[in-house]
CSV table of C-alpha atoms in Angstrom, one decimal:
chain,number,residue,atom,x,y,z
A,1,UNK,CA,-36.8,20.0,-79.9
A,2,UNK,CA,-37.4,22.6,-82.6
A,3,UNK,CA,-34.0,24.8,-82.8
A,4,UNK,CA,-34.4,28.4,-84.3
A,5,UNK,CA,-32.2,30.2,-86.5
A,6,UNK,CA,-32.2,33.9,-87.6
A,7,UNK,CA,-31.0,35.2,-90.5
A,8,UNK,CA,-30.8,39.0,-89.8
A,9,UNK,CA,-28.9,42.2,-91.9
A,10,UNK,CA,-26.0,43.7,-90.5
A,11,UNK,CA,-26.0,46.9,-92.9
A,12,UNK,CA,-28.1,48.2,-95.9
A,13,UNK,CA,-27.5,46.2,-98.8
A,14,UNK,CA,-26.1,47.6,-102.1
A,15,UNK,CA,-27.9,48.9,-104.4
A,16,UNK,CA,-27.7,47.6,-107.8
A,17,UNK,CA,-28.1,50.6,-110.7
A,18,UNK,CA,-25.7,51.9,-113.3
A,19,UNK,CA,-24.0,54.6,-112.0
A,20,UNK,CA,-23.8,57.8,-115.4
A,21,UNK,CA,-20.7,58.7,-114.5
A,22,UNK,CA,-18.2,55.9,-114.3
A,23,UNK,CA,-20.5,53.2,-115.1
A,24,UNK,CA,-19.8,51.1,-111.9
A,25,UNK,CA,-23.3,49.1,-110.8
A,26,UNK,CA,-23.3,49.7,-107.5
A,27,UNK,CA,-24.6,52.2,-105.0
A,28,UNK,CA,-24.5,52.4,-101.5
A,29,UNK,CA,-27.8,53.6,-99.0
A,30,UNK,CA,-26.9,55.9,-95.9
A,31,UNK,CA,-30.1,56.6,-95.0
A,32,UNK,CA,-30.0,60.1,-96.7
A,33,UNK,CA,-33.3,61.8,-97.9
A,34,UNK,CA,-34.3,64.7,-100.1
A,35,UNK,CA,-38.2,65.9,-99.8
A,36,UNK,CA,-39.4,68.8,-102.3
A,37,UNK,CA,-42.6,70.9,-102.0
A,38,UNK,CA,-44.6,72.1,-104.8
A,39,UNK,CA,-47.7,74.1,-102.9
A,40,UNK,CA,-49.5,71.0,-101.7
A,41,UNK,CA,-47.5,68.5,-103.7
A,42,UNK,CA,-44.1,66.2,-102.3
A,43,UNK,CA,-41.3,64.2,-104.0
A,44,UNK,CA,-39.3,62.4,-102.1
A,45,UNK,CA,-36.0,60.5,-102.9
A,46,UNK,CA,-33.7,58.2,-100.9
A,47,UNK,CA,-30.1,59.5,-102.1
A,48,UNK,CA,-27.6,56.5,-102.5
A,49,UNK,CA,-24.1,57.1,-103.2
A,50,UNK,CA,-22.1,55.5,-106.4
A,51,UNK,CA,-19.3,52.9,-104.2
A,52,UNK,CA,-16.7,53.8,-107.3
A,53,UNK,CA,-16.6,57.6,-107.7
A,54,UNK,CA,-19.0,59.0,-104.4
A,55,UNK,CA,-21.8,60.5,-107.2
A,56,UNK,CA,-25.4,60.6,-105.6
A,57,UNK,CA,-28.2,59.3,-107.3
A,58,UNK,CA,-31.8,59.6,-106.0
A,59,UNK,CA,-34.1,56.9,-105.7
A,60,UNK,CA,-37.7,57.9,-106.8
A,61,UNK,CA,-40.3,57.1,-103.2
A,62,UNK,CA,-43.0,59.6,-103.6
A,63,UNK,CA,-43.6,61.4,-106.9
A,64,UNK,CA,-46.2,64.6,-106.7
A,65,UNK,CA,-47.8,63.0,-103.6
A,66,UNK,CA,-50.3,65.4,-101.8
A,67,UNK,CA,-49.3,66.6,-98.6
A,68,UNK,CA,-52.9,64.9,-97.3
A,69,UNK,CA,-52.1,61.3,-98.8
A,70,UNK,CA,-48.9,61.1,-96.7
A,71,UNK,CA,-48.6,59.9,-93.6
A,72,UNK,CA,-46.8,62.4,-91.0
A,73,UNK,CA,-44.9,60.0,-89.2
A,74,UNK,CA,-43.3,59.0,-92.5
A,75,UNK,CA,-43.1,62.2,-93.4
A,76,UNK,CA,-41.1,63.2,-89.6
A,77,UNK,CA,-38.8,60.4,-90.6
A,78,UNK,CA,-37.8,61.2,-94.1
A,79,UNK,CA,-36.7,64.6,-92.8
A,80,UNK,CA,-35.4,62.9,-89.6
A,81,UNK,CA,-33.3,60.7,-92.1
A,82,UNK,CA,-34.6,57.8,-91.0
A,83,UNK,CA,-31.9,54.3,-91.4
A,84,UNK,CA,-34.6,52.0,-90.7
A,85,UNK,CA,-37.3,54.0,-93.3
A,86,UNK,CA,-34.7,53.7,-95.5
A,87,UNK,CA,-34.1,49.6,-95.0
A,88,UNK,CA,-37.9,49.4,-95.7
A,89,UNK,CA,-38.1,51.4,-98.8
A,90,UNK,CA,-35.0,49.6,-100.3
A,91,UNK,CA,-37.1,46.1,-99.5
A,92,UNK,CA,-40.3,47.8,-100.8
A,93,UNK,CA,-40.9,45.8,-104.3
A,94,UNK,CA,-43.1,48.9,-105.6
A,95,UNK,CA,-40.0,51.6,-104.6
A,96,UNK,CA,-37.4,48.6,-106.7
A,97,UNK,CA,-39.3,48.3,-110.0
A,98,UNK,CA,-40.1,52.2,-109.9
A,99,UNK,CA,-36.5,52.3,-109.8
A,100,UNK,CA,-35.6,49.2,-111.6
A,101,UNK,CA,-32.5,48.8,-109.0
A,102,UNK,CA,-31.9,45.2,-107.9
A,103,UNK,CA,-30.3,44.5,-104.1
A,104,UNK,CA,-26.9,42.8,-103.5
A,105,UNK,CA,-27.1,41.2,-100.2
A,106,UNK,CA,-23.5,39.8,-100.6
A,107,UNK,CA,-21.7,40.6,-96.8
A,108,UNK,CA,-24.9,42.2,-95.7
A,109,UNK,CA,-26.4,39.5,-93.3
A,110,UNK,CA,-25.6,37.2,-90.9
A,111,UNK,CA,-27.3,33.7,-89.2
A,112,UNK,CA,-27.6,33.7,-85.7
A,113,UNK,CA,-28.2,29.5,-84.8
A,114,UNK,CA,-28.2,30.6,-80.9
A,115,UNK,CA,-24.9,28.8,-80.8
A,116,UNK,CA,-23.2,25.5,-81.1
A,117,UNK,CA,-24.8,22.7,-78.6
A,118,UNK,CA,-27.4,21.2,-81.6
A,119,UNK,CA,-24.4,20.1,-83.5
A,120,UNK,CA,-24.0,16.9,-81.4
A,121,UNK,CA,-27.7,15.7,-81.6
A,122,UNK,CA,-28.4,13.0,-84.1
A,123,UNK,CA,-31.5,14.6,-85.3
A,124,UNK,CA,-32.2,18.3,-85.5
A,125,UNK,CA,-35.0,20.0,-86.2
A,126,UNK,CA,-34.7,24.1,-87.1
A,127,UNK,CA,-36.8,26.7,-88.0
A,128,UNK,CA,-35.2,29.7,-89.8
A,129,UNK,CA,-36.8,32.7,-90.0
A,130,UNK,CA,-36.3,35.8,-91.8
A,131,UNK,CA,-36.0,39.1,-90.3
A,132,UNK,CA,-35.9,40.5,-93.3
A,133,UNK,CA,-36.3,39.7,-96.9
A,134,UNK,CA,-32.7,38.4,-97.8
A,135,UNK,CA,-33.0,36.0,-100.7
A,136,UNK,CA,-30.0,33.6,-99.7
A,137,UNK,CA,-29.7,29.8,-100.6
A,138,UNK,CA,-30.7,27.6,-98.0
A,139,UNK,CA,-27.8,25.0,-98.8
A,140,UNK,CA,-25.7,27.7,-98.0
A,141,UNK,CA,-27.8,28.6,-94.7
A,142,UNK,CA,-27.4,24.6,-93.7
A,143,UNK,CA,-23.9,24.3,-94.4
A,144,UNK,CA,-23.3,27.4,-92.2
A,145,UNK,CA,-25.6,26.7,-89.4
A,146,UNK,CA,-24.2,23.0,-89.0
A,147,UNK,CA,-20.6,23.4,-90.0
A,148,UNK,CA,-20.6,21.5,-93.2
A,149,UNK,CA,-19.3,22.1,-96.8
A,150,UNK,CA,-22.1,22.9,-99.3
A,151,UNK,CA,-21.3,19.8,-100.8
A,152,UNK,CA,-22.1,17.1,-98.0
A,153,UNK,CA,-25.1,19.1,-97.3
A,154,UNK,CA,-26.0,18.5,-101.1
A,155,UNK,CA,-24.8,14.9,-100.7
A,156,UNK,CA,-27.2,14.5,-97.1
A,157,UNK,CA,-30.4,15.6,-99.5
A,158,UNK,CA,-29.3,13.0,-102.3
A,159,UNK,CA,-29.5,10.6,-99.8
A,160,UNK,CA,-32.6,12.1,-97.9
A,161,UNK,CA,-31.2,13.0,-95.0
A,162,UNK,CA,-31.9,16.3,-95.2
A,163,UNK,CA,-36.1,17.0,-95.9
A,164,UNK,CA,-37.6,20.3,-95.7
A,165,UNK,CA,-41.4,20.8,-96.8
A,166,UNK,CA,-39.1,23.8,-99.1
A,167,UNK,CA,-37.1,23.3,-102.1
A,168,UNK,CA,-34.0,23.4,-100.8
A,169,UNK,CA,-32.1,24.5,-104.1
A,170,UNK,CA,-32.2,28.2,-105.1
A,171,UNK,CA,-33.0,30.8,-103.1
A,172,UNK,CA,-35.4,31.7,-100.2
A,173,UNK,CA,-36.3,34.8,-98.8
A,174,UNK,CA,-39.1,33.4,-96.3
A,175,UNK,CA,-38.9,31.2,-92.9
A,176,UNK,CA,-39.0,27.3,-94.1
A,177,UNK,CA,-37.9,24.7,-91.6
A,178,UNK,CA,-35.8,21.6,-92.6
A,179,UNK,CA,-34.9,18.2,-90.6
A,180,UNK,CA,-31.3,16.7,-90.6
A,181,UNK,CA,-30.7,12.9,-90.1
A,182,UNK,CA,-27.2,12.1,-89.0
């Protein structure tokens, strides 16, 4: 039986950018936009907020965009300040090197196994998927999931306990699936 784990945000994650005014690298998202017209031209900016001393910065989304190339409903939900437009922009990889910000996921997501009852089976087979792109160490996933250190689940793929068709070491942002031998 195939078990399925989520990995799903809780909040916006951090933004990370130099802040010009104290220097602190970190900036937080509330969902805030600015939208300027120039005759039949828009800029548009996703305002994030400096977690050290409260400055705003804007984040660059549409640069001297005509009216006709954007899309209304986007449009309706910048000015409707939009949390989930926001979560997409941030996790748009054109809108992060335009910026050249970086996110910090760190507190930001949770896994959701569907609870507890596969941790007695002697063989379990997941699938996690990824609601959104969180890039997040799938040792660390395992460990959580099953209720192990990070260590024996290290130790359990040594010994080839533990196979996924994935590398298991670094990080993953996308759904893998991994079988665990007990």
């Amino acid at each position: 039986m195939l078990n399925s784990w989520v990995v799903m945000p809780t909040c916006l994650p951090l933004v990370l950018r130099r802040c010009h005014t104290c220097a602190s690298e970190r900036f937080r998202a509330n969902g805030k936009f600015r939208v300027n017209a120039h005759h039949k031209l828009l800029d548009a900016w996703l305002l994030v907020l400096c977690t050290a001393c409260g400055d705003t910065a804007k984040l660059s989304v549409l640069e001297r965009a005509h009216v006709r190339s954007v899309r209304p409903e986007m449009l309706d939900r910048m000015h409707d300040n939009d949390r989930g437009l926001a979560a997409e922009l941030l996790h748009d990889p054109v809108v992060q090197r335009r910026n050249r910000i970086a996110l910090d996921w760190d507190n930001a997501w949770r896994l959701d196994t569907g609870g507890s009852d596969h941790l007695d089976l002697e063989v379990i087979d997941v699938l996690v998927r990824f609601a959104a792109r969180i890039p997040v160490r799938p040792v660390r996933l395992i460990a959580e999931g099953c209720g192990l250190s990070r260590g024996e689940v290290e130790r359990l793929i040594a010994e080839g306990k533990l196979v996924s068709a994935v590398r298991l070491s670094g990080r993953l942002s996308g759904d893998f699936t991994f079988t665990l031998k007990r």
